[in-house]
Amino acid sequence: MVKVGVAGYGVIGQRLADGVARQKDMELVGIADLAPTISIRALKEKGMPYDLYLVDGADKSKFDAARIPYKGSFGDLIGKVDIMLDSSPGGVGAKNKELYAKAGVKAVFQGGEQNSVADVFFHGYANYEKGLGANYLKLTSCNTTGLIRSVDCLDRKFGIERVAITIVRRVADPGDYHRGLTNALQLEKAPTHQAVDLETIMTHVKATGILVHTPVTHGHFITVVAHGKKKISREMALEAFKSHDRIRVVKIEDGFLGNASFFRFARDLGLPRADMYEIGLWEDSIVETGDDIMYGIHIPQESVTIPETMDAIRASLKMQSDSASGTAETNKYLNLGYWRKDYK
Ligand SMILES: NC(=O)c1ccc[n+]([C@@H]2O[C@H](COP(=O)([O-])OP(=O)(O)OC[C@H]3O[C@@H](n4cnc5c(N)ncnc54)[C@H](O)[C@@H]3O)[C@@H](O)[C@H]2O)c1
């Protein structure tokens, strides 16, 4: 049984902890955080299903005042695990890495860290084998994770030479206040980092794109124009997407009008926190333009990187030796792809 710890029990960390708890070949030893945040308070009200460890600088009196029990220090947690999943705020992971290195413990970092924090910039489908045995892996960001899933899906079947994307980026997570109350679009300098990241991982694909921040919280939306080695027809693309366990193909006529429909659907499914691990892909969005194929995907930003992070543990600890078997194992425990049999 592989022993795993999570550092930073925020938006991503609590979902990573749940994800690990569902993998029957892994044990979640505990989580670590700095402050008695809302998520830590919710954990306490749920009866502390996960042991809590306090990072250096945590004010113990605040945890005591809130009657939140803790098991020990960050060092205690690091000393008990094979691998740490670091989901502390961007930049903090690089500092935590010094502790992991000193203890000889492997780690997986999230998208907010610099690429230089890790030996391998990782995606469970696109470059699992590069992660085999690596000590430090960094996950792609939420948009890049979902984007690569879809491009890799076409690439494996047909070969992809280049893509151009437009990202309509949710401005904050539900529950955030730090971005203010907004009503404006904001453009980033092109090319957007997700396209550059895709090129870094899928080195044979040329990519570029633009990103527009938009004042919504329920997911990002990406359009992709992909150029294959040979022409990919609408039917070929649809068939490929429908056969992928982490892509849910939907139709507008079934009520999936946009980002909010996915959030509503996840709530109606009773998923914890309305977390969807899969990306959404509209059948209605797939169109041919000359020799290229174009489509639109929905990225549930808070939960989309969880499966690929489980893959990173599998690669780092050589639990499975290739992408197909590593991702299949993760998918089994996260119950991914079950909907495919019902899709007509
Ligand atoms: N929010 C998203 O939609 C999203 C999606 C994909 C990737 N990411 C990435 O995941 C990482 C975490 O982002 P988040 O949105 O979960 O942040 P967050 O602010 O919700 O959570 C961070 C947590 O880390 C804790 N923390 C602070 N200092 C710490 C320390 N020294 N050691 C351990 N924990 C500490 C904080 O108290 C907080 O609970 C970032 O790299 C981010 O870029 C975020």
Coordinates of C-alpha atoms and ligand atoms in Angstrom, one line a residue:
M1 CA 0.0 0.0 0.0
V2 CA 1.5 3.3 -1.1
K3 CA 1.4 5.9 1.6
V4 CA 0.4 9.5 0.5
G5 CA 0.2 12.9 2.3
V6 CA -1.4 16.1 1.1
A7 CA 0.1 19.5 1.9
G8 CA -2.4 22.4 1.7
Y9 CA -6.1 21.4 2.2
G10 CA -7.6 24.1 0.0
V11 CA -9.6 24.0 -3.2
I12 CA -7.3 21.4 -4.8
G13 CA -6.0 19.7 -1.6
Q14 CA -9.3 18.6 -0.2
R15 CA -10.1 17.0 -3.6
L16 CA -6.7 15.3 -3.8
A17 CA -7.3 13.9 -0.4
D18 CA -10.7 12.5 -1.4
G19 CA -9.2 11.2 -4.6
V20 CA -6.4 9.3 -2.8
A21 CA -8.9 7.9 -0.2
R22 CA -10.8 6.3 -3.1
Q23 CA -7.7 4.5 -4.6
K24 CA -7.8 1.1 -3.0
D25 CA -4.0 0.6 -3.5
M26 CA -3.1 3.8 -1.7
E27 CA -3.4 5.0 1.9
L28 CA -4.0 8.6 2.8
V29 CA -1.8 9.1 5.9
G30 CA -2.9 12.7 6.5
I31 CA -3.2 16.3 5.4
A32 CA -1.2 19.4 6.4
D33 CA -2.2 23.0 6.6
L34 CA -1.3 26.3 8.1
A35 CA -4.6 27.7 9.4
P36 CA -8.0 26.7 10.6
T37 CA -9.6 27.6 7.2
I38 CA -13.2 27.0 6.3
S39 CA -12.2 23.7 4.7
I40 CA -10.4 22.6 7.9
R41 CA -13.4 23.6 9.9
A42 CA -15.6 21.5 7.6
L43 CA -13.2 18.6 8.0
K44 CA -13.6 18.9 11.8
E45 CA -17.4 19.0 11.6
K46 CA -17.2 15.8 9.4
G47 CA -15.5 14.1 12.3
M48 CA -11.9 14.4 11.1
P49 CA -11.9 11.6 8.5
Y50 CA -8.3 12.6 7.6
D51 CA -5.6 13.2 10.2
L52 CA -4.3 16.8 10.3
Y53 CA -0.7 17.9 10.7
L54 CA 0.4 21.5 11.2
V55 CA 3.0 23.2 8.9
D56 CA 5.7 25.4 10.5
G57 CA 4.3 28.8 11.4
A58 CA 0.8 27.5 12.1
D59 CA -0.7 29.1 15.2
K60 CA -1.7 26.1 17.4
S61 CA -3.8 28.3 19.7
K62 CA -6.2 29.0 16.8
F63 CA -6.7 25.3 16.2
D64 CA -7.1 24.7 19.9
A65 CA -9.6 27.5 20.2
A66 CA -11.7 25.9 17.4
R67 CA -11.2 22.5 19.0
I68 CA -9.6 21.1 15.8
P69 CA -7.4 18.1 16.7
Y70 CA -4.0 17.7 15.1
K71 CA -1.7 14.7 15.0
G72 CA 1.7 16.3 14.8
S73 CA 4.0 18.5 12.7
F74 CA 4.5 18.7 8.9
G75 CA 7.8 16.8 9.5
D76 CA 5.9 14.0 11.2
L77 CA 3.6 13.6 8.2
I78 CA 6.5 13.7 5.7
G79 CA 8.3 11.1 7.8
K80 CA 5.4 8.6 7.4
V81 CA 4.7 8.8 3.6
D82 CA 6.2 7.6 0.3
I83 CA 5.0 10.6 -1.6
M84 CA 3.6 14.1 -0.9
L85 CA 0.9 15.8 -3.0
D86 CA 1.7 19.5 -2.6
S87 CA -1.3 21.8 -3.2
S88 CA -0.2 24.7 -1.1
P89 CA -0.5 28.2 -2.7
G90 CA 1.6 28.8 -5.8
G91 CA 5.3 29.2 -5.0
V92 CA 5.0 27.7 -1.5
G93 CA 5.5 24.2 -2.9
A94 CA 9.1 25.1 -4.0
K95 CA 9.9 25.9 -0.4
N96 CA 8.2 22.7 0.9
K97 CA 10.3 20.8 -1.6
E98 CA 13.4 21.4 0.6
L99 CA 11.7 19.4 3.4
Y100 CA 10.7 16.6 1.0
A101 CA 14.2 16.4 -0.4
K102 CA 15.7 16.3 3.1
A103 CA 13.5 13.4 4.1
G104 CA 14.0 11.6 0.8
V105 CA 10.3 11.7 0.0
K106 CA 8.9 12.1 -3.5
A107 CA 6.4 14.8 -4.4
V108 CA 3.8 15.9 -6.9
F109 CA 3.2 19.7 -7.3
Q110 CA 0.3 21.5 -8.8
G111 CA 0.1 24.0 -11.7
G112 CA 0.8 27.2 -9.6
E113 CA 4.5 26.2 -9.1
Q114 CA 7.3 27.0 -11.6
N115 CA 8.1 24.1 -14.0
S116 CA 11.6 24.1 -12.5
V117 CA 10.2 22.7 -9.2
A118 CA 10.0 19.2 -10.8
D119 CA 12.0 16.8 -12.8
V120 CA 9.0 16.0 -15.0
F121 CA 6.1 18.2 -16.2
F122 CA 3.4 15.5 -16.1
H123 CA 0.2 14.4 -17.8
G124 CA -1.3 10.9 -17.1
Y125 CA -2.2 10.3 -20.7
A126 CA 0.4 12.3 -22.7
N127 CA 3.7 11.5 -21.0
Y128 CA 3.1 8.9 -18.1
E129 CA 6.2 7.0 -19.1
K130 CA 8.4 10.1 -18.5
G131 CA 7.2 10.1 -14.9
L132 CA 8.2 6.5 -14.2
G133 CA 10.4 6.5 -11.1
A134 CA 10.7 10.4 -11.1
N135 CA 11.1 11.9 -7.7
Y136 CA 9.4 15.3 -8.4
L137 CA 6.5 15.7 -10.8
K138 CA 4.5 18.8 -11.6
L139 CA 0.9 18.5 -12.8
T140 CA -0.4 20.7 -15.7
S141 CA -2.9 23.4 -14.7
C142 CA -6.6 22.7 -14.9
N143 CA -7.1 24.1 -18.4
T144 CA -4.0 22.4 -19.7
T145 CA -5.0 19.0 -18.1
G146 CA -8.3 19.0 -19.9
L147 CA -7.0 20.5 -23.1
I148 CA -4.2 17.8 -23.4
R149 CA -6.7 15.0 -22.6
S150 CA -8.7 16.0 -25.7
V151 CA -5.7 16.7 -28.0
D152 CA -3.9 13.5 -26.9
C153 CA -7.2 11.5 -27.5
L154 CA -7.1 12.7 -31.2
D155 CA -3.3 12.4 -31.4
R156 CA -3.2 8.8 -30.4
K157 CA -5.8 7.8 -33.0
F158 CA -5.0 10.1 -35.9
G159 CA -1.8 12.1 -35.2
I160 CA -1.9 15.8 -34.5
E161 CA 0.5 18.4 -35.9
R162 CA -0.8 21.7 -34.5
V163 CA -3.6 23.3 -32.5
A164 CA -4.9 26.8 -31.9
I165 CA -7.0 27.4 -28.9
T166 CA -9.1 30.1 -27.3
I167 CA -9.7 29.9 -23.5
V168 CA -12.6 31.6 -21.8
R169 CA -11.2 31.5 -18.3
R170 CA -13.4 31.5 -15.1
V171 CA -12.1 34.4 -13.1
A172 CA -12.3 32.8 -9.6
D173 CA -13.6 29.6 -7.8
P174 CA -17.0 29.6 -6.2
G175 CA -16.5 31.0 -2.7
D176 CA -13.6 33.3 -3.6
Y177 CA -13.8 37.0 -2.8
H178 CA -10.2 38.1 -3.6
R179 CA -11.0 38.9 -7.3
G180 CA -13.8 41.3 -6.3
L181 CA -17.2 41.6 -7.9
T182 CA -16.5 41.9 -11.6
N183 CA -18.2 42.6 -14.9
A184 CA -15.5 42.8 -17.5
L185 CA -13.5 40.6 -19.8
Q186 CA -9.7 40.8 -19.5
L187 CA -7.2 39.7 -22.2
E188 CA -3.8 38.1 -21.5
K189 CA -0.8 38.6 -23.7
A190 CA -0.6 35.7 -26.3
P191 CA 0.4 33.0 -26.6
T192 CA -1.4 31.7 -23.5
H193 CA 0.7 29.4 -21.2
Q194 CA -1.6 26.5 -21.7
A195 CA -0.6 26.3 -25.4
V196 CA 3.1 26.6 -24.4
D197 CA 2.6 23.9 -21.8
L198 CA 1.0 21.6 -24.3
E199 CA 4.0 22.0 -26.6
T200 CA 6.3 21.3 -23.6
I201 CA 4.6 18.0 -22.9
M202 CA 3.4 16.9 -26.4
T203 CA 6.7 18.0 -28.1
H204 CA 5.6 17.0 -31.6
V205 CA 2.6 19.3 -31.6
K206 CA 2.8 23.1 -32.4
A207 CA 0.4 25.1 -30.3
T208 CA -0.7 28.7 -29.8
G209 CA -3.7 30.5 -28.4
I210 CA -5.3 33.4 -26.6
L211 CA -6.9 33.6 -23.2
V212 CA -9.8 35.8 -22.0
H213 CA -10.7 36.0 -18.3
T214 CA -14.5 36.2 -17.8
P215 CA -16.5 36.8 -14.6
V216 CA -17.9 33.3 -14.0
T217 CA -16.9 30.7 -11.5
H218 CA -18.4 27.4 -12.9
G219 CA -15.7 26.2 -15.2
H220 CA -13.5 27.4 -18.1
F221 CA -14.4 26.9 -21.7
I222 CA -11.8 26.2 -24.4
T223 CA -12.2 26.0 -28.2
V224 CA -9.6 24.0 -30.0
V225 CA -8.8 24.0 -33.7
A226 CA -6.6 21.0 -34.4
H227 CA -4.7 20.0 -37.5
G228 CA -4.1 16.3 -37.9
K229 CA -1.4 14.4 -39.8
K230 CA -4.3 13.4 -42.0
K231 CA -7.7 15.0 -42.2
I232 CA -9.8 14.2 -39.1
S233 CA -13.5 14.2 -39.9
R234 CA -16.3 15.2 -37.5
E235 CA -17.3 11.5 -37.2
M236 CA -13.7 10.4 -36.5
A237 CA -13.3 13.0 -33.7
L238 CA -16.7 12.2 -32.2
E239 CA -15.9 8.5 -32.1
A240 CA -12.5 9.1 -30.5
F241 CA -13.9 11.5 -27.8
K242 CA -16.8 9.1 -27.0
S243 CA -14.3 6.3 -26.3
H244 CA -12.3 8.3 -23.7
D245 CA -13.0 7.6 -20.0
R246 CA -12.2 11.2 -18.9
I247 CA -14.2 13.0 -21.6
R248 CA -18.0 13.2 -21.2
V249 CA -19.6 14.0 -24.6
V250 CA -22.9 15.8 -24.3
K251 CA -25.5 17.5 -26.5
I252 CA -27.2 20.9 -26.3
E253 CA -30.6 19.2 -26.9
D254 CA -30.1 17.2 -23.8
G255 CA -30.0 20.4 -21.7
F256 CA -26.2 21.0 -21.6
L257 CA -26.4 24.6 -22.7
G258 CA -23.1 25.7 -21.2
N259 CA -20.8 25.7 -18.1
A260 CA -23.6 26.1 -15.6
S261 CA -25.4 23.0 -16.9
F262 CA -22.4 20.9 -16.0
F263 CA -22.3 22.4 -12.5
R264 CA -26.1 21.7 -12.1
F265 CA -25.7 18.2 -13.4
A266 CA -22.9 17.4 -11.0
R267 CA -25.0 18.7 -8.1
D268 CA -28.0 16.6 -9.3
L269 CA -25.7 13.5 -9.5
G270 CA -25.0 14.2 -5.8
L271 CA -21.2 14.4 -6.4
P272 CA -19.3 15.8 -3.3
R273 CA -18.9 19.6 -3.8
A274 CA -20.3 19.0 -7.4
D275 CA -16.8 17.8 -8.4
M276 CA -16.6 16.4 -11.9
Y277 CA -13.3 14.7 -12.8
E278 CA -14.1 14.4 -16.5
I279 CA -14.1 17.3 -19.0
G280 CA -17.3 18.0 -20.9
L281 CA -17.2 18.1 -24.7
W282 CA -20.2 19.3 -26.8
E283 CA -21.0 17.0 -29.7
D284 CA -22.7 20.1 -31.2
S285 CA -19.4 22.0 -31.1
I286 CA -17.4 19.6 -33.3
V287 CA -17.0 21.1 -36.8
E288 CA -14.6 20.7 -39.8
T289 CA -12.9 23.8 -41.1
G290 CA -11.0 23.0 -44.2
D291 CA -8.6 20.3 -43.2
D292 CA -8.9 21.1 -39.5
I293 CA -11.2 20.0 -36.8
M294 CA -12.7 22.3 -34.2
Y295 CA -14.4 21.6 -30.9
G296 CA -15.3 23.1 -27.5
I297 CA -14.7 21.7 -24.0
H298 CA -15.8 22.5 -20.5
I299 CA -13.1 22.4 -17.8
P300 CA -14.3 21.9 -14.2
Q301 CA -11.3 23.7 -12.7
E302 CA -11.5 22.6 -9.1
S303 CA -11.5 18.8 -9.8
V304 CA -10.1 18.2 -13.3
T305 CA -6.5 17.7 -12.2
I306 CA -7.3 15.0 -9.5
P307 CA -7.2 11.9 -11.8
E308 CA -3.9 13.0 -13.5
T309 CA -2.4 13.6 -10.0
M310 CA -3.3 10.0 -9.1
D311 CA -1.6 8.9 -12.3
A312 CA 1.5 10.9 -11.2
I313 CA 1.7 8.9 -8.0
R314 CA 1.4 5.7 -10.0
A315 CA 4.2 6.8 -12.4
S316 CA 6.5 8.0 -9.7
L317 CA 6.2 4.8 -7.7
K318 CA 6.1 2.6 -10.8
M319 CA 2.8 1.1 -9.6
Q320 CA 1.9 0.6 -13.3
S321 CA 4.5 0.7 -16.1
D322 CA 2.6 2.5 -18.8
S323 CA 0.0 5.2 -19.4
A324 CA -2.8 2.8 -20.5
S325 CA -2.6 0.6 -17.3
G326 CA -1.8 3.6 -15.0
T327 CA -4.8 5.7 -16.1
A328 CA -7.1 2.6 -16.3
E329 CA -6.3 1.9 -12.6
T330 CA -7.1 5.5 -11.6
N331 CA -10.3 5.5 -13.7
K332 CA -11.5 2.3 -12.0
Y333 CA -11.2 3.7 -8.5
L334 CA -12.7 7.1 -9.5
N335 CA -15.5 5.4 -11.4
L336 CA -14.7 7.2 -14.6
G337 CA -16.2 6.5 -18.0
Y338 CA -19.3 4.6 -16.7
W339 CA -21.6 6.9 -18.6
R340 CA -20.2 5.9 -22.0
K341 CA -22.5 2.9 -22.3
D342 CA -25.6 5.1 -22.1
Y343 CA -24.5 7.6 -24.7
K344 CA -26.2 7.4 -28.1
Ligands
LIG1 N1 -8.2 26.5 -7.7 C1 -8.1 25.9 -8.9 O1 -9.1 25.9 -9.7 C2 -6.9 25.2 -9.3 C3 -6.9 24.3 -10.4 C4 -5.8 23.6 -10.8 C5 -4.6 23.8 -10.1 N2 -4.5 24.7 -9.0 C6 -3.2 24.9 -8.4 O2 -3.3 24.1 -7.1 C7 -2.5 24.8 -6.1 C8 -3.3 25.1 -4.9 O3 -4.3 26.0 -5.3 P1 -5.7 26.1 -4.5 O4 -6.7 26.9 -5.4 O5 -6.1 24.8 -3.9 O6 -5.3 27.1 -3.3 P2 -6.0 27.4 -1.9 O7 -5.6 28.8 -1.5 O8 -7.5 27.1 -2.0 O9 -5.4 26.3 -0.9 C9 -4.1 26.4 -0.4 C10 -4.0 25.8 1.0 O10 -2.7 25.7 1.4 C11 -2.6 26.2 2.8 N3 -1.2 26.6 3.0 C12 -0.7 27.9 3.1 N4 0.6 27.8 3.4 C13 1.0 26.5 3.4 C14 2.2 25.8 3.6 N5 3.3 26.5 3.9 N6 2.2 24.5 3.6 C15 1.1 23.8 3.4 N7 -0.1 24.4 3.1 C16 -0.2 25.8 3.2 C17 -3.6 27.3 2.9 O11 -4.0 27.5 4.2 C18 -4.8 26.7 2.0 O12 -5.6 25.9 2.8 C19 -1.8 26.0 -6.8 O13 -0.6 25.6 -7.4 C20 -2.8 26.3 -8.0 O14 -2.2 27.0 -9.0 C21 -5.6 25.4 -8.6

